[in-house]
Coordinates of C-alpha atoms in Angstrom, one line a residue:
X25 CA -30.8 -15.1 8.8
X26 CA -30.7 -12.4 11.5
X27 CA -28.8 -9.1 9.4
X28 CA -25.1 -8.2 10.4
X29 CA -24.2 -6.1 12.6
X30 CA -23.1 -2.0 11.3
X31 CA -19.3 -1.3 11.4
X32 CA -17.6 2.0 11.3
X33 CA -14.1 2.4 9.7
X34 CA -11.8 5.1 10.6
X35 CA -9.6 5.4 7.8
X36 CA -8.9 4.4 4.5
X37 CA -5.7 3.3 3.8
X38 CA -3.9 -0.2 3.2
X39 CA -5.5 -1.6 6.5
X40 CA -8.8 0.6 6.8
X41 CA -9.6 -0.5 2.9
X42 CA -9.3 -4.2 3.3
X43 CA -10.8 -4.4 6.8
X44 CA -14.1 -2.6 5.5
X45 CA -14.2 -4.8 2.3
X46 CA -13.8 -8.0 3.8
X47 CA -16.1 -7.5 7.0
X48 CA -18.5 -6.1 3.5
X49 CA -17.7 -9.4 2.1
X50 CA -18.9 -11.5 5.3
X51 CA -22.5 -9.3 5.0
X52 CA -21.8 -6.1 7.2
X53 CA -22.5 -2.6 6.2
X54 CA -19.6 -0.4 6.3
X55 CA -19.1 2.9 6.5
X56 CA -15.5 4.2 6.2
X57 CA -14.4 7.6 7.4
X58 CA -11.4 9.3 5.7
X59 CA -10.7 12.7 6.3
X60 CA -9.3 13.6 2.8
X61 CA -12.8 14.6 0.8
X62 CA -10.4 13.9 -2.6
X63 CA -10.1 10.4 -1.8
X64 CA -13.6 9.7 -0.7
X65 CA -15.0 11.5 -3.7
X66 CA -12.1 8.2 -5.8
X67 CA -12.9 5.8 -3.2
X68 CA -17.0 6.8 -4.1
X69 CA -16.8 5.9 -7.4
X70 CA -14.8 2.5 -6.9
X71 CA -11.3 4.0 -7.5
X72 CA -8.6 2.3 -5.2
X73 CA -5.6 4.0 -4.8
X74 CA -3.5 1.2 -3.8
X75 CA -1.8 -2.1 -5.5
X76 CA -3.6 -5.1 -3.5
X77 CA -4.6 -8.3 -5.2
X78 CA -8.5 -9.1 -5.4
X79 CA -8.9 -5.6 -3.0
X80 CA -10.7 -3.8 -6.0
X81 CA -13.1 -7.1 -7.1
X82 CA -14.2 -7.4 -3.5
X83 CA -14.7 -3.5 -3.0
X84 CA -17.0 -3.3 -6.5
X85 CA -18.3 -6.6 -5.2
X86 CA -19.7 -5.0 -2.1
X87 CA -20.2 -1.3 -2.9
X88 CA -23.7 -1.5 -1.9
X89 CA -22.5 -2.6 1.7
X90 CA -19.7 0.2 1.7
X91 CA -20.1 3.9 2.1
X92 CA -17.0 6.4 2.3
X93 CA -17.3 9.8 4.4
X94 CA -15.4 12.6 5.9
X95 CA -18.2 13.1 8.5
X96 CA -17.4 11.4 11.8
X97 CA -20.9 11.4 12.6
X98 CA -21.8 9.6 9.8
X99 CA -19.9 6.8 11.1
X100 CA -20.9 7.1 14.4
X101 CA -24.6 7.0 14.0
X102 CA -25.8 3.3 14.8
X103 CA -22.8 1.9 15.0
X104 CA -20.7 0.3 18.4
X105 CA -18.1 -1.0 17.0
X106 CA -15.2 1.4 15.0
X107 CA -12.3 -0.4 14.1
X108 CA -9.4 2.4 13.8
X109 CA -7.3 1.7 11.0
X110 CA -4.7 4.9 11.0
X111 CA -1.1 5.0 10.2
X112 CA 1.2 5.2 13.1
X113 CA 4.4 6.2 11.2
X114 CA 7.9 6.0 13.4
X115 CA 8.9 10.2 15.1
X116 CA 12.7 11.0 14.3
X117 CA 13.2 9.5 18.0
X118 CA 11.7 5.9 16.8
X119 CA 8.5 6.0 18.4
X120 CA 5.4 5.2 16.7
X121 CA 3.7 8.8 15.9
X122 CA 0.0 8.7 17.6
X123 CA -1.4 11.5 16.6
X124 CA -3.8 10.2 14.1
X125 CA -4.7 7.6 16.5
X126 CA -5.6 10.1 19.5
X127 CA -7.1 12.8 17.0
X128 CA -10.2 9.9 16.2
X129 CA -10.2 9.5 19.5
X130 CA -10.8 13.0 20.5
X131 CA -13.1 13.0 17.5
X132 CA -15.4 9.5 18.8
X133 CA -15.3 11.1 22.1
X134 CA -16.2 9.3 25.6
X135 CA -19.8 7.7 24.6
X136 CA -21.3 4.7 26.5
X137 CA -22.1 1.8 24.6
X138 CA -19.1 2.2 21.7
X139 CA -16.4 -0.5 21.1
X140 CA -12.8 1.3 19.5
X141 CA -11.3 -1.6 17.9
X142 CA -7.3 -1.0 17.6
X143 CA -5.9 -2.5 14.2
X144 CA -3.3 0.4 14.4
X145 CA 0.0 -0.9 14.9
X146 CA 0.3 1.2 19.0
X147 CA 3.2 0.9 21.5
X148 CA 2.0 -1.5 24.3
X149 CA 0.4 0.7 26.9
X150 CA -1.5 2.7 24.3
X151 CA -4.9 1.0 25.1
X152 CA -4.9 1.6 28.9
X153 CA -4.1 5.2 28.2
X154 CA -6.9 5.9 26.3
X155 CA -9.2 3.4 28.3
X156 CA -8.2 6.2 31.2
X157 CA -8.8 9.4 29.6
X158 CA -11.9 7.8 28.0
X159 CA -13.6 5.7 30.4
X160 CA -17.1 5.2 29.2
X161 CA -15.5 3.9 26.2
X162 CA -14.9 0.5 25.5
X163 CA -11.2 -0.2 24.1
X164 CA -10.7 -3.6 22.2
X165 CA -6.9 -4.3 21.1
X166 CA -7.2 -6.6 17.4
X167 CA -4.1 -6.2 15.7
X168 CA -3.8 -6.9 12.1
X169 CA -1.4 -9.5 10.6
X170 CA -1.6 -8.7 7.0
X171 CA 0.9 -9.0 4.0
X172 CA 1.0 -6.5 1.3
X173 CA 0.1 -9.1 -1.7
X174 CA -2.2 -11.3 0.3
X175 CA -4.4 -9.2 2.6
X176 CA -7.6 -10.2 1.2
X177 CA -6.9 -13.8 2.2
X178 CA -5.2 -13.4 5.3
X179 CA -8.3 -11.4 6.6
X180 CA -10.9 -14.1 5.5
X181 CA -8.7 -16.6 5.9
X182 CA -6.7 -16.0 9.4
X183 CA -4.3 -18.7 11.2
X184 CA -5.4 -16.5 14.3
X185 CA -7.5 -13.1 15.5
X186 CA -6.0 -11.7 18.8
X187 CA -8.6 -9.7 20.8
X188 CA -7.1 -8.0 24.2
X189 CA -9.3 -6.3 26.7
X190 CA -9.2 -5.3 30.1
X191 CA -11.9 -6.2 33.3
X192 CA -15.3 -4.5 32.3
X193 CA -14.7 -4.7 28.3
X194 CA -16.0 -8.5 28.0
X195 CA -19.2 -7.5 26.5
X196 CA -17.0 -6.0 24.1
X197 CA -14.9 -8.6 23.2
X198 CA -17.4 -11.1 22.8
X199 CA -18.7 -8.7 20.1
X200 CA -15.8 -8.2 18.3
X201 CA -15.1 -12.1 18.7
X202 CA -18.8 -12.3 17.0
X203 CA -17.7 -10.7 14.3
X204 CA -14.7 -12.9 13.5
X205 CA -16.3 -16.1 14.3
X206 CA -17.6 -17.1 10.8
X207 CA -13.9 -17.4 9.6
X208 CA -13.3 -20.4 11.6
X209 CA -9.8 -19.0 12.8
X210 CA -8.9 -19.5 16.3
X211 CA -9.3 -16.6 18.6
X212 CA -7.0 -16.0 21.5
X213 CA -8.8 -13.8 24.4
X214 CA -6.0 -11.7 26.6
X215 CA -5.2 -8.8 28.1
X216 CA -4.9 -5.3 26.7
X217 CA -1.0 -5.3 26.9
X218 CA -0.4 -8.7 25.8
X219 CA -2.2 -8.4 22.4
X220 CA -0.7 -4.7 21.7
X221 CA 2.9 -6.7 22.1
X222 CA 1.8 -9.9 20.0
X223 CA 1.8 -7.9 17.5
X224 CA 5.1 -6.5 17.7
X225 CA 7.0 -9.4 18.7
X226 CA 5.6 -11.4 15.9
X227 CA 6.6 -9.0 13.4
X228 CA 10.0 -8.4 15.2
X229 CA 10.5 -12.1 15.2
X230 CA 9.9 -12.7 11.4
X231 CA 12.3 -9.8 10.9
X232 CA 15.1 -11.5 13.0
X233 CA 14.5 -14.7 11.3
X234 CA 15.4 -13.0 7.9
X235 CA 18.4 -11.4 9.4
X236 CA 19.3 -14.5 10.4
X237 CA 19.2 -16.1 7.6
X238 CA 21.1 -13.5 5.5
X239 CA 24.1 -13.3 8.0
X240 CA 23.8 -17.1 7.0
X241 CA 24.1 -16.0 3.1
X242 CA 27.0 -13.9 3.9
X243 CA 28.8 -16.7 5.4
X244 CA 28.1 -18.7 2.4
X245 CA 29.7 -16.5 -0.3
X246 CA 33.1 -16.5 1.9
X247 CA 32.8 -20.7 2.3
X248 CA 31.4 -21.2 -0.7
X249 CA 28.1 -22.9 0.4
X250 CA 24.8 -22.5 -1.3
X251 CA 22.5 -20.8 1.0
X252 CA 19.5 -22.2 -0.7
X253 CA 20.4 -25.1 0.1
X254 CA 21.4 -24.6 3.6
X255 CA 17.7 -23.0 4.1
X256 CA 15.9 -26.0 2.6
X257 CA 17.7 -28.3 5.0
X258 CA 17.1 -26.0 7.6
X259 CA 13.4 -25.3 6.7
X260 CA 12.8 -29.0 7.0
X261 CA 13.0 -29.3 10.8
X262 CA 9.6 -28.2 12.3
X263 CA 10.7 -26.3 14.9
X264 CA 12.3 -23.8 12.1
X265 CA 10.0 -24.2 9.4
X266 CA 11.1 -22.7 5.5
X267 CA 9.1 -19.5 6.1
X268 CA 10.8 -16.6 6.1
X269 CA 14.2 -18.0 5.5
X270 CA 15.0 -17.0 1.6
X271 CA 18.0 -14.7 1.7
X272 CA 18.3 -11.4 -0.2
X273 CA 18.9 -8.2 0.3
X274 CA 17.0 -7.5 3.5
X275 CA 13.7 -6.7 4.5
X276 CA 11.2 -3.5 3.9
X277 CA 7.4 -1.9 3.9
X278 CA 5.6 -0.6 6.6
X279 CA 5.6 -2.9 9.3
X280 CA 8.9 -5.2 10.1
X281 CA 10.9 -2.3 9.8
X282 CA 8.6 0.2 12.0
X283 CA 7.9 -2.6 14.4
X284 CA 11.2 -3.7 15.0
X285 CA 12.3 -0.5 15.2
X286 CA 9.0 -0.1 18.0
X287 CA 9.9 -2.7 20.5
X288 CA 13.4 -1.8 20.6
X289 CA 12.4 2.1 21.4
X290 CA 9.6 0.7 24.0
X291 CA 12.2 -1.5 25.9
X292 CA 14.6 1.4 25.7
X293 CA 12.1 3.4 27.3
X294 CA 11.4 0.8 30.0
X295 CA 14.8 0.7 30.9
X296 CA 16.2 -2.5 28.7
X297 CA 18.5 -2.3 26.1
X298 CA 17.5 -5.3 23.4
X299 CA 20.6 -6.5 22.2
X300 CA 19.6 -9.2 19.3
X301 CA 16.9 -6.4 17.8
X302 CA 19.9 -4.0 17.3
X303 CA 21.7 -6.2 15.6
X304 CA 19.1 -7.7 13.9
X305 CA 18.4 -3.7 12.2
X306 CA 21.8 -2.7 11.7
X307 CA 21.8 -6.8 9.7
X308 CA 19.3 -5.5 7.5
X309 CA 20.6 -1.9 6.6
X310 CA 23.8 -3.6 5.4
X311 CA 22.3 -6.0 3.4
X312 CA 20.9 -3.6 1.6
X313 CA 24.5 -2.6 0.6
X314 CA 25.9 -6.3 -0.2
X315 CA 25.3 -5.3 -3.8
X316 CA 27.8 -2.9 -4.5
X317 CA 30.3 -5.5 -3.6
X318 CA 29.2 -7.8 -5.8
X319 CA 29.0 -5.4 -8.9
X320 CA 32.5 -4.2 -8.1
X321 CA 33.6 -7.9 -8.1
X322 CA 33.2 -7.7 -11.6
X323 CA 33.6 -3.8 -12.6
X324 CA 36.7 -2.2 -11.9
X325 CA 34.6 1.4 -11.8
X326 CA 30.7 2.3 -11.1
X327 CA 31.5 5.6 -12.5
X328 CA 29.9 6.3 -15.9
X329 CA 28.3 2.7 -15.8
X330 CA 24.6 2.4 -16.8
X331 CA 22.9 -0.4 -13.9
X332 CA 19.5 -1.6 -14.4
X333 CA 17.0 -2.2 -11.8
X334 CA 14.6 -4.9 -12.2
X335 CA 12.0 -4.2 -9.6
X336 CA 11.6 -1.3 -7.3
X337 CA 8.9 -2.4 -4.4
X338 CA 9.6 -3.8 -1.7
X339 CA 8.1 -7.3 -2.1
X340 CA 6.0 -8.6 -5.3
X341 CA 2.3 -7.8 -5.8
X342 CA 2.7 -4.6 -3.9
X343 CA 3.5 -0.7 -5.3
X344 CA 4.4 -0.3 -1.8
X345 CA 7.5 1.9 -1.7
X346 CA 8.5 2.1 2.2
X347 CA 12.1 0.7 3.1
X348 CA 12.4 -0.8 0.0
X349 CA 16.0 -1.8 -1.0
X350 CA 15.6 0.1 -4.4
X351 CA 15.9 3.1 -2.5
X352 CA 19.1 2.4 -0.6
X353 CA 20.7 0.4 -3.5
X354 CA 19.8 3.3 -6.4
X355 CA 21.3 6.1 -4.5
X356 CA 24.2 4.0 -3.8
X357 CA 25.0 3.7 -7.3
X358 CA 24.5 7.7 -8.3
X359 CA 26.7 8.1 -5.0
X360 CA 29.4 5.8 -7.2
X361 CA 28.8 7.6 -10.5
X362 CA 26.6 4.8 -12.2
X363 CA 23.3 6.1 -14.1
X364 CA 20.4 4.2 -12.9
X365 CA 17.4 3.2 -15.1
X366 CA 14.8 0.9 -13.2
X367 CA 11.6 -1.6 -14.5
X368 CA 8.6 -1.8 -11.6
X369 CA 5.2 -3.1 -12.9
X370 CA 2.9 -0.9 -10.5
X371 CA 5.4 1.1 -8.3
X372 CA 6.8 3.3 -11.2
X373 CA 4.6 6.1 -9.8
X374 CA 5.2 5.9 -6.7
X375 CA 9.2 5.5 -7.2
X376 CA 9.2 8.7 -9.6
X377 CA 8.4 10.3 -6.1
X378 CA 11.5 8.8 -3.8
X379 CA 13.9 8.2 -6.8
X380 CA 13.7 11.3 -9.3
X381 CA 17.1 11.1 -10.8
X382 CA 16.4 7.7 -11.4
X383 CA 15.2 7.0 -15.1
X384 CA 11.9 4.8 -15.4
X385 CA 11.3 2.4 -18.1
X386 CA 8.5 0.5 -19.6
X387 CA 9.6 -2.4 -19.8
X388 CA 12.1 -5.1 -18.6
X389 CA 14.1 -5.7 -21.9
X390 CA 13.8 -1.6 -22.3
X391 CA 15.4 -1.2 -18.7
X392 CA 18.1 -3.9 -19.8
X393 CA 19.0 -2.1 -23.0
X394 CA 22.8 -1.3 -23.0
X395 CA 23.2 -1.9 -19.4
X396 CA 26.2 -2.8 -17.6
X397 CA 25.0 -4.7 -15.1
X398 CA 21.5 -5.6 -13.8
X399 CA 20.2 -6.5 -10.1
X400 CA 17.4 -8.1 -9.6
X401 CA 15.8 -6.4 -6.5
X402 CA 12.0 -7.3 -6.4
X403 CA 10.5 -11.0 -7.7
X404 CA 8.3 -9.7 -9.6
X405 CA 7.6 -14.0 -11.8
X406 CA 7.4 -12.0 -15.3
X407 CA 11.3 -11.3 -14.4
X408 CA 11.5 -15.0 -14.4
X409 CA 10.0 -15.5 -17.5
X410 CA 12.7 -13.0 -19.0
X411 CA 14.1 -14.3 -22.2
X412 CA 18.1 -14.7 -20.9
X413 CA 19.5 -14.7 -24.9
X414 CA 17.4 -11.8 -25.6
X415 CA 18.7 -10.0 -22.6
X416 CA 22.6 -11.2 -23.3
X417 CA 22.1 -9.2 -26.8
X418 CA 20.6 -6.3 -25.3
X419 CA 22.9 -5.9 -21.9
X420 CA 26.4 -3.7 -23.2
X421 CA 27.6 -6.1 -20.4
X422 CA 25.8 -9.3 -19.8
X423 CA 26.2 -9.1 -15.6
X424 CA 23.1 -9.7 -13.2
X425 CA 23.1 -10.3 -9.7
X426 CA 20.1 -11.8 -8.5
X427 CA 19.2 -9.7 -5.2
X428 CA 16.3 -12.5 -3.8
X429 CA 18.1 -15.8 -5.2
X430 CA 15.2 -15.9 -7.6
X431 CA 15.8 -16.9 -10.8
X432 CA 17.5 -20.3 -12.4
X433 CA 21.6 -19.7 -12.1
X434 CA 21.6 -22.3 -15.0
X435 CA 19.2 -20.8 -17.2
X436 CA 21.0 -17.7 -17.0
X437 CA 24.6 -18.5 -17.6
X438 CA 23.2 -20.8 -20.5
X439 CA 22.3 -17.2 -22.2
X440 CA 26.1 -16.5 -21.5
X441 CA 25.5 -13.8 -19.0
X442 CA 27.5 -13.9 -15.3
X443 CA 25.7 -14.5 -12.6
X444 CA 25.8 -13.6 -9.4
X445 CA 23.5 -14.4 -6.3
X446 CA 23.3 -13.6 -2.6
X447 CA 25.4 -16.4 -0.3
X448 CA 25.2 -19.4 -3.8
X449 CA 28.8 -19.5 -5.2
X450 CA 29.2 -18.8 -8.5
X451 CA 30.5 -20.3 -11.1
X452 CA 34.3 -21.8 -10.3
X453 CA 33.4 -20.6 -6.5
X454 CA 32.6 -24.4 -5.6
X455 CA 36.8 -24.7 -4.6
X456 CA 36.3 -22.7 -1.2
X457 CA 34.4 -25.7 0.3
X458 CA 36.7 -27.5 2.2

């Protein structure tokens, strides 16, 4: 069995991290270059600074295969292919913040015979720049289609790997293609521009499908239609599909927002106003709010009121904290008076950051303790294994709206606690339907 070939990492966050384990995990040597010496020294000695499932197995798995640096040249030394795996957080204008990006590619430089492999998240047009000031260098788009939760599995496990390159770079893309070809996923060969807007338009269409569905939910609680039922029969038909369609309060992390955000700034700048993604973000920054409604349904007065928060990141299996809902929704409340105490399993550190007035608890029940109402905000399942009696004794006011339609309406009320839901009617609401 002829060895793998060496792969160089430029940096080691969310993307960087589970890039260089799992191409450790298919038999390459890695080397991974993050220029924060505190973090390499952690990263060293197997420490992972983030919440991913199976991400810490697979990187103790493979430490032999994986070394961390600050020293470009380390990862340049004997290696052609350096996948760049930076952040490219939205400017105050919207537009995706390169400077990471071009700063490892000042650092790389212009050699002959190197591959820079783009997993960054890049406006389209961002390849062909650098392929310009950079010639001799050959520039390989791959975008990442990761979920925070599941990344290990969706890199070894792909439903596609999109590799763009212009005239000139085929020797490059077949060995990035190399690389991916033991997963058995098919590959789609295109140009530079179309795989940097894959990407976004893939990510800008899951958004707009959960927007969608939510504007659905809304129209539900006025008609008093179930919206979980309306997505199942929906879901059904195979040109919709049940993915993506669970209503709630909105979507978050680092990439739909950013990336819907992206293409609408890039077809600004190219002279094209896009309607539906407008609408489609301002959909999701109010459905953050559709909570306060609901809680004022049933209390005359957030003022003094203590509201519990069950969950905090944006999605399950994740400490990821970036456009969560818990942010919006908690300083809503201190904005109406309420006191705020909140329950995450793994983001509590990174919410004591973005929410300090907010008060942390270590537990579920502890957060419900003498509440007057509770939302449900992330799906974490341990909420759904909640004892509902317990929590009717401990609430001051047994009232819980379930922010992702998560839990069993029946179970709930059972315990004698009011539920409430996002676009299912409840209890008595049934008479709207006409």
């Amino acid at each position: 069995m002829s060895e793998k070939e060496p792969i160089g990492v430029v940096g080691a966050g969310w993307v960087g991290l589970v890039t260089a384990a799992c191409f450790a995990e298919l038999g390459h040597p890695v080397v991974v270059r993050e220029i924060v010496p505190e973090k390499v020294e952690s990263l060293s000695r197997g420490e992972v600074p983030i919440h991913e499932p199976e991400l810490p197995e697979l990187i103790e798995r493979n430490r032999e295969r994986l070394t961390f640096t600050s020293d470009m040249a380390e990862l340049l030394d004997g290696r052609r292919l350096l996948f760049i795996c930076v952040q490219t957080p939205p400017t105050y204008s919207g537009d995706a913040d390169l400077s990471a990006v071009n700063r490892a590619v000042e650092e790389i430089g212009d050699p002959a015979g190197k591959v820079l492999v783009m997993k960054s998240t890049v406006p389209v047009g961002t390849g062909r720049t650098i392929h310009r000031d950079a010639p001799d260098l050959a520039y390989i788009s791959c975008p990442e289609f990761l979920k925070e939760g599941t990344a290990v599995g969706d890199f070894l496990h792909p439903d596609r790997v999109v590799i763009g390159s212009d005239p000139g770079d085929e020797w490059a893309a077949d060995a990035v293609a190399a690389t991916y070809e033991p997963l058995g996923a098919p590959i789609i060969r295109t140009d530079l521009s179309s795989a940097e807007m894959i990407k976004l338009a893939s990510n800008a269409y899951l958004a707009t499908k959960i927007s969608f569905i939510n504007e659905i939910a809304n129209v539900c609680d006025e008609v008093g239609a179930d919206v979980t039922e309306v997505s199942r029969g929906m879901g059904m038909d195979p040109r919709i599909g049940d993915r993506f369609l669970n209503a709630g309060l909105g979507f978050g992390g680092s990439c739909f927002p950013k990336d819907t955000q992206a293409l609408k700034i890039l077809a600004g700048n190219s002279g094209y106003h896009f309607q539906l993604l407008n609408s489609v973000i301002e959909v999701n920054e109010l459905q953050k709010r559709r909570v306060m409604a609901k809680l004022s349904k049933h209390l005359d007065s957030l003022v003094g009121k203590r509201v519990a928060l069950l969950g905090l990141a944006f999605k399950p299996d994740t400490d990821d904290m970036r456009e969560a809902s818990s942010l919006v929704l908690a300083s809503r409340l201190e904005g109406e008076g309420a006191t705020v105490v909140a329950f995450d399993p793994v983001a509590e550190g990174r919410a004591r950051e973005l929410l300090p007035s907010v008060q942390m608890a270590g537990s579920a029940m502890e957060t419900l303790e003498g509440a007057d109402a509770a939302v449900l905000v992330t799906e974490w399942p341990e909420f759904a294994r909640l004892d509902w009696s317990e929590v009717a004794k401990r609430m001051g006011n047994p009232l819980l709206v379930d922010g992702r339609n998560f839990l069993d309406p029946e179970a709930v009320r059972a315990a004698g606690i009011t539920y409430e839901a996002i676009g299912r009617p409840s209890a008595g609401d049934r008479s709207k339907v006409s």
